[in-house]
Coordinates of C-alpha atoms in Angstrom, one line a residue:
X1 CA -143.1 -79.8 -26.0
X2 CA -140.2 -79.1 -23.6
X3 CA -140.8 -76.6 -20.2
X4 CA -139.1 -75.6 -17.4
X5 CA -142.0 -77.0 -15.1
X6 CA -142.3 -80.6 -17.0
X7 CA -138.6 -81.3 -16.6
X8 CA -138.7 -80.7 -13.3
X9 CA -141.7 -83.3 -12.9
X10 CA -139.9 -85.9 -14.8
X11 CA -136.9 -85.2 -12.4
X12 CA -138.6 -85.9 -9.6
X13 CA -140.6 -88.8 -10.4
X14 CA -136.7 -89.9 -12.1
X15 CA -135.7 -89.4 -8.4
X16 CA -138.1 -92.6 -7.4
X17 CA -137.4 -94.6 -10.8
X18 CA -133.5 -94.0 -10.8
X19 CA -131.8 -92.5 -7.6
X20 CA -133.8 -94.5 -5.0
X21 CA -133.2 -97.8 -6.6
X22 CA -129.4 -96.8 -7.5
X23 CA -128.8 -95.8 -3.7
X24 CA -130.7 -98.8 -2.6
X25 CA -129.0 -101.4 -4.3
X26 CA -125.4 -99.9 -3.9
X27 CA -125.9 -100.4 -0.1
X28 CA -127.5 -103.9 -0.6
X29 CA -124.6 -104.8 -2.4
X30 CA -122.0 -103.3 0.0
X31 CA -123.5 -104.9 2.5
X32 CA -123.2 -108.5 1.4
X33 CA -119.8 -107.8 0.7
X34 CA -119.0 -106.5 4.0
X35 CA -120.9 -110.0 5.3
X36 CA -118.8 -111.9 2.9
X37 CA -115.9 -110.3 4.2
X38 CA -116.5 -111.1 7.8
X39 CA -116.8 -114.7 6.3
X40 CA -114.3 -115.0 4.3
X41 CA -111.2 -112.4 4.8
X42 CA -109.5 -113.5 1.9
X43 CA -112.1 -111.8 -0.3
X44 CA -111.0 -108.4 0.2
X45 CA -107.7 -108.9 -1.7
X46 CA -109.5 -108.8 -4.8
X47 CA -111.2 -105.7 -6.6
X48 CA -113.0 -105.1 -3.6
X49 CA -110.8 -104.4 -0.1
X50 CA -112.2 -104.9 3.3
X51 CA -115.4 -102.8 3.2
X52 CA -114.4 -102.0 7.2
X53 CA -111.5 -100.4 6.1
X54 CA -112.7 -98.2 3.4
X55 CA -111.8 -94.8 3.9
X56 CA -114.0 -91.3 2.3
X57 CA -112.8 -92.3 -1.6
X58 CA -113.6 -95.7 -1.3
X59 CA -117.2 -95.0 -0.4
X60 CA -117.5 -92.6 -2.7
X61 CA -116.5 -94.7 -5.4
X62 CA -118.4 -97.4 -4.4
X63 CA -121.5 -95.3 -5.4
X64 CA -120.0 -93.5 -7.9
X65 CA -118.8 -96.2 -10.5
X66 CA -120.6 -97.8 -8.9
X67 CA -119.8 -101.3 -6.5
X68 CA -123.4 -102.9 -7.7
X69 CA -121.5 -102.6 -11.8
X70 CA -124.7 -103.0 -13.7
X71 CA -126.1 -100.0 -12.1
X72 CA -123.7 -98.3 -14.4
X73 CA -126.5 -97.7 -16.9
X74 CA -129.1 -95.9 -14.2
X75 CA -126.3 -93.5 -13.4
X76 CA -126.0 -92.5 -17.1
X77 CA -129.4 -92.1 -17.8
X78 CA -130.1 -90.0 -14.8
X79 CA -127.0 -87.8 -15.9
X80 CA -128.6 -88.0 -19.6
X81 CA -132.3 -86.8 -17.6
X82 CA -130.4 -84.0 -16.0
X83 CA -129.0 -82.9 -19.5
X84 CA -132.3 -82.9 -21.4
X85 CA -132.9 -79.5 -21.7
X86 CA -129.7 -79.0 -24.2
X87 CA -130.0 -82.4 -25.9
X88 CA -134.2 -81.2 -26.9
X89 CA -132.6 -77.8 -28.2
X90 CA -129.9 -79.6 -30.3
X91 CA -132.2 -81.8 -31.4
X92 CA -134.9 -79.3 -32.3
X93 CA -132.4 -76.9 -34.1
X94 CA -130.6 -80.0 -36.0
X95 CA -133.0 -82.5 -36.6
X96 CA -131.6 -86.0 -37.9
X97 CA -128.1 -84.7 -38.8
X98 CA -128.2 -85.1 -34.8
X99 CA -128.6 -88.8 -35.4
X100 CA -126.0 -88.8 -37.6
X101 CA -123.4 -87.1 -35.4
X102 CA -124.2 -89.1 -32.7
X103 CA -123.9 -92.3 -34.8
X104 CA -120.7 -91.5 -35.9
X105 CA -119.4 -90.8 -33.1
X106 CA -120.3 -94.1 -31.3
X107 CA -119.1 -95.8 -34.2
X108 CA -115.6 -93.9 -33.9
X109 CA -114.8 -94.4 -30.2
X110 CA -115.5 -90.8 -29.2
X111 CA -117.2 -92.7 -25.4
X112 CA -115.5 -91.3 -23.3
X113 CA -114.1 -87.0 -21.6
X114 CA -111.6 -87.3 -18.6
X115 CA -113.1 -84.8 -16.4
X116 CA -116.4 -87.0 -16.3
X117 CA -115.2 -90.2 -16.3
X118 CA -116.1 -93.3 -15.4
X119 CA -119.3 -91.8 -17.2
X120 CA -119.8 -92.8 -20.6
X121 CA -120.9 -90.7 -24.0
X122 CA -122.6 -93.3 -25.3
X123 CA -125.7 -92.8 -23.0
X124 CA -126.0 -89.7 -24.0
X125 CA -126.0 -90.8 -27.3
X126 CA -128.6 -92.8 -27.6
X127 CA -130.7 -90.7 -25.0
X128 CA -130.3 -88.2 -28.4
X129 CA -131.4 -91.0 -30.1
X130 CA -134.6 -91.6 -28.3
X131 CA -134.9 -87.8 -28.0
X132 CA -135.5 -87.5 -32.1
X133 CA -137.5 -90.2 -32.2
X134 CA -140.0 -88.8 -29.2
X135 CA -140.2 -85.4 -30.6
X136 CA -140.8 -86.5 -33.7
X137 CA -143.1 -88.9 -32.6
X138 CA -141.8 -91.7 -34.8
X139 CA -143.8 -94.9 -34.7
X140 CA -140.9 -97.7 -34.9
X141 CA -143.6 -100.7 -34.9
X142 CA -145.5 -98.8 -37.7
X143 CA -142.2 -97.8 -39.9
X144 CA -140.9 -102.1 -39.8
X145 CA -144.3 -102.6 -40.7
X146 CA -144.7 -100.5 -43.9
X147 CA -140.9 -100.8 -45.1
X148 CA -140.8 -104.9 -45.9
X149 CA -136.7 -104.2 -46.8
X150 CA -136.2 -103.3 -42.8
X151 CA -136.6 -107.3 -42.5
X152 CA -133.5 -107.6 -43.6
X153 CA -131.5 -105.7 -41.0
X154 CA -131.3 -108.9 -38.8
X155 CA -129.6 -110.9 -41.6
X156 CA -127.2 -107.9 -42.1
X157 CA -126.4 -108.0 -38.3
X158 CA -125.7 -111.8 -38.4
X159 CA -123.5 -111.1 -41.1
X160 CA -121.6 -108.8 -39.4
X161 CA -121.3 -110.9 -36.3
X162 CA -119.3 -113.6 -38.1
X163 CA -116.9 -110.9 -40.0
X164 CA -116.7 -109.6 -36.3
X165 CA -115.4 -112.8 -35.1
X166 CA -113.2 -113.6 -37.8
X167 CA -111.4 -110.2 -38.4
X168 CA -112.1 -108.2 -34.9
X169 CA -112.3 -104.7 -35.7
X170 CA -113.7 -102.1 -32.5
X171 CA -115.8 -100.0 -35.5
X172 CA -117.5 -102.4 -37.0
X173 CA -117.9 -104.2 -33.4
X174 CA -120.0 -100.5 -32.5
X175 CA -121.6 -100.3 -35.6
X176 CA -122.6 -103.6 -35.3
X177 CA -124.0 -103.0 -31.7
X178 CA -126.6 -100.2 -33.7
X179 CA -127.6 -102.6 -36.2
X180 CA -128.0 -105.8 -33.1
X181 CA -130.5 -103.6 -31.2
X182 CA -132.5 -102.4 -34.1
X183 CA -132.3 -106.2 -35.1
X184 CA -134.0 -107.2 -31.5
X185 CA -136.6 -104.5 -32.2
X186 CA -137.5 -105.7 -35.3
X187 CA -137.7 -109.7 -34.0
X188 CA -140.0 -108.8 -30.8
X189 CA -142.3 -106.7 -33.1
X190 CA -142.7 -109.6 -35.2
X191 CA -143.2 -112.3 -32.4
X192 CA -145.8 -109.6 -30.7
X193 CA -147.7 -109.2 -33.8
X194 CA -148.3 -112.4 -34.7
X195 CA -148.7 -113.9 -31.3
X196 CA -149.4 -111.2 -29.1
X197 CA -148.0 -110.6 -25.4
X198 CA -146.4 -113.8 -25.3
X199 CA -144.1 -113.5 -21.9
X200 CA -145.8 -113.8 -18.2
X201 CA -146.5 -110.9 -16.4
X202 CA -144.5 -111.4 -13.5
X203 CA -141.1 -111.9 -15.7
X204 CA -141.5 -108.5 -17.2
X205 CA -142.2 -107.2 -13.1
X206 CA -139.3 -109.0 -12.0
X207 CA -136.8 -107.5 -14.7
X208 CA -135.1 -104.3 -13.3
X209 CA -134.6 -106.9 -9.9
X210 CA -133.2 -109.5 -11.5
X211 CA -130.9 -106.6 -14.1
X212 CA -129.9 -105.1 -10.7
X213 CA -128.9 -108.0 -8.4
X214 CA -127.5 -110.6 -11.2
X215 CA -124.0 -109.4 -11.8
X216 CA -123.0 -110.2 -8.2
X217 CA -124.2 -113.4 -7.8
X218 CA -123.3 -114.9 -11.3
X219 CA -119.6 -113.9 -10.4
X220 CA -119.8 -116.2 -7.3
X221 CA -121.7 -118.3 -8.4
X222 CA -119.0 -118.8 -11.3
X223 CA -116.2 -119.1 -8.9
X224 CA -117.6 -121.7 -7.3
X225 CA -118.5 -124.0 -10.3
X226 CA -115.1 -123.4 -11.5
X227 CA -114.3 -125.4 -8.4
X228 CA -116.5 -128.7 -9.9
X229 CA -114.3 -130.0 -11.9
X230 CA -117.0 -131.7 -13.9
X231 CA -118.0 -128.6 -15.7
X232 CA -116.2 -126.8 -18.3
X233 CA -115.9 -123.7 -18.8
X234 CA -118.3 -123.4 -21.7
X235 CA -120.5 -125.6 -20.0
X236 CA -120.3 -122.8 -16.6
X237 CA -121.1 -120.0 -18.6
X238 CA -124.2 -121.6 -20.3
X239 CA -125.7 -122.3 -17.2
X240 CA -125.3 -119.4 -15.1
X241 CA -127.5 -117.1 -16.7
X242 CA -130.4 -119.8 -15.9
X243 CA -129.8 -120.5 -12.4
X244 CA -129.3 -116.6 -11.6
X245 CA -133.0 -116.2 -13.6
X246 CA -134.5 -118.7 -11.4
X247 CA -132.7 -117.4 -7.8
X248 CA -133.6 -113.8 -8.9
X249 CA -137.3 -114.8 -10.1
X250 CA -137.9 -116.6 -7.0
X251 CA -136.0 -113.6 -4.7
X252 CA -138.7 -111.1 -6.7
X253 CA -141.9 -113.2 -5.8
X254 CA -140.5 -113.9 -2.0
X255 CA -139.8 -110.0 -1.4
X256 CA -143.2 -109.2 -3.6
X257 CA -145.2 -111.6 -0.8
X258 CA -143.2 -110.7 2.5
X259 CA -142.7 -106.6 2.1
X260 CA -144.1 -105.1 -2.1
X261 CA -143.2 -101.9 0.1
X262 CA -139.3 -102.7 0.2
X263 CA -139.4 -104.3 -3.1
X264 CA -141.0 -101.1 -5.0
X265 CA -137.9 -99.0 -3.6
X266 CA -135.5 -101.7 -4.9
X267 CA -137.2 -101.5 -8.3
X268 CA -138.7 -97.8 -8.4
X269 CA -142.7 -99.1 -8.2
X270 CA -141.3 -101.6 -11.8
X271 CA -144.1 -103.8 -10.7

């Protein structure tokens, strides 16, 4: 049930979980590049100018869009928080033809309004999403469970995949996006059930740190292995993902052991 007083707890304690992290990182972030700048001068003729020569827009971009790009998401969801109040009314008064609308639109390109831009529709589309499914307290685990034909919904998205990269079409690129996630959700229900909390502790603590700082760091790290001409390209980007795991793992556990205090404001207490 929705009240005035409960939003305004979950605001709050979204303050800690969203904004503090946000704000955090975005200055982390800013400030490597302004080290990196120092370094190297030649890196400010690139998306990013001289951080020492920013002027008022320029810092208020950097938080806005925001200069950490992956941080993208928190911003929308907070914006999604904020607008709570109208998306449990629409979805009380409509029910699942809110799904559908929603769905549609996704699957149509409707992502994006001017005035509110670089902010994106689509958060708030599946916010609405999780919205019906909280209110109407749908069990996902239970419904793959009891409906054997769900299992199928992977092999449609594979399907799709390959028509996608054959005969690249935007809609059926969205629409397959809906069908991908509900296919992950069905494959991690299955692995849990049958074998339980397979994944360590600590990789599911370290998540949010390794989400927030990665983007960064695999673009460097990129540029420079372009550089070794020993690798290919295909053989760069299949690397990458590891080696910024590992450095972000191992960046969680050092900050975890020298200051958990610092590390639960980068991560909003995610550990």
């Amino acid at each position: 049930n929705f009240s005035i007083g409960a939003y305004f707890r979950k605001i709050r304690r979204k303050n800690k979980t969203l904004v503090v992290p946000y704000l955090c990182w975005n200055i982390i972030i800013t400030g490597v590049y302004l080290i990196m700048q120092l370094i190297i001068p030649a890196m400010g003729s690139g998306r990013i100018p001289l951080v020492w020569t920013w002027g008022l827009n320029d810092w208020i971009r950097a938080f806005w869009e925001p200069i950490d790009g992956p941080l993208w998401y928190i911003r929308d969801l907070f914006i999604s928080m904020l607008l709570s109040p109208l998306v449990y009314i629409v979805v009380r008064k409509t029910g699942a033809f809110s799904i559908l609308c929603v769905v549609i639109l996704y699957i149509v390109g409707a992502t994006e309004i001017e005035a509110i831009k670089p902010v994106k529709l689509w958060s708030i589309y599946f916010f609405t999403i999780g919205a019906y499914l909280g209110i109407n307290n749908v069990n996902l685990s239970e419904k793959a469970n009891r409906y054997k034909f769900i299992n199928i919904i992977p092999i449609i998205y594979l399907v799709l995949s390959l028509i996608n990269l054959k005969m690249w079409d935007k809609h059926l690129f969205a629409f397959n996006i809906i069908i991908g996630m509900v296919s992950v959700y069905i494959v991690v229900n299955k692995i849990i059930i049958k074998r339980g909390e397979f994944i360590n502790r600590s990789l599911i603590d370290s998540n949010f740190f390794i989400y927030a700082y990665h983007v960064m760091f695999c673009n460097f790290l990129i540029k420079v292995l372009l550089k070794v001409h020993f690798l290919n390209y295909i053989e760069i980007y299949l690397i990458v993902p590891f080696i910024a795991l590992a450095v972000g793992y191992t960046l969680f556990m050092m900050c975890k052991r020298v200051s958990p205090q610092f590390l639960s404001l980068l991560t909003g207490g995610r550990y």
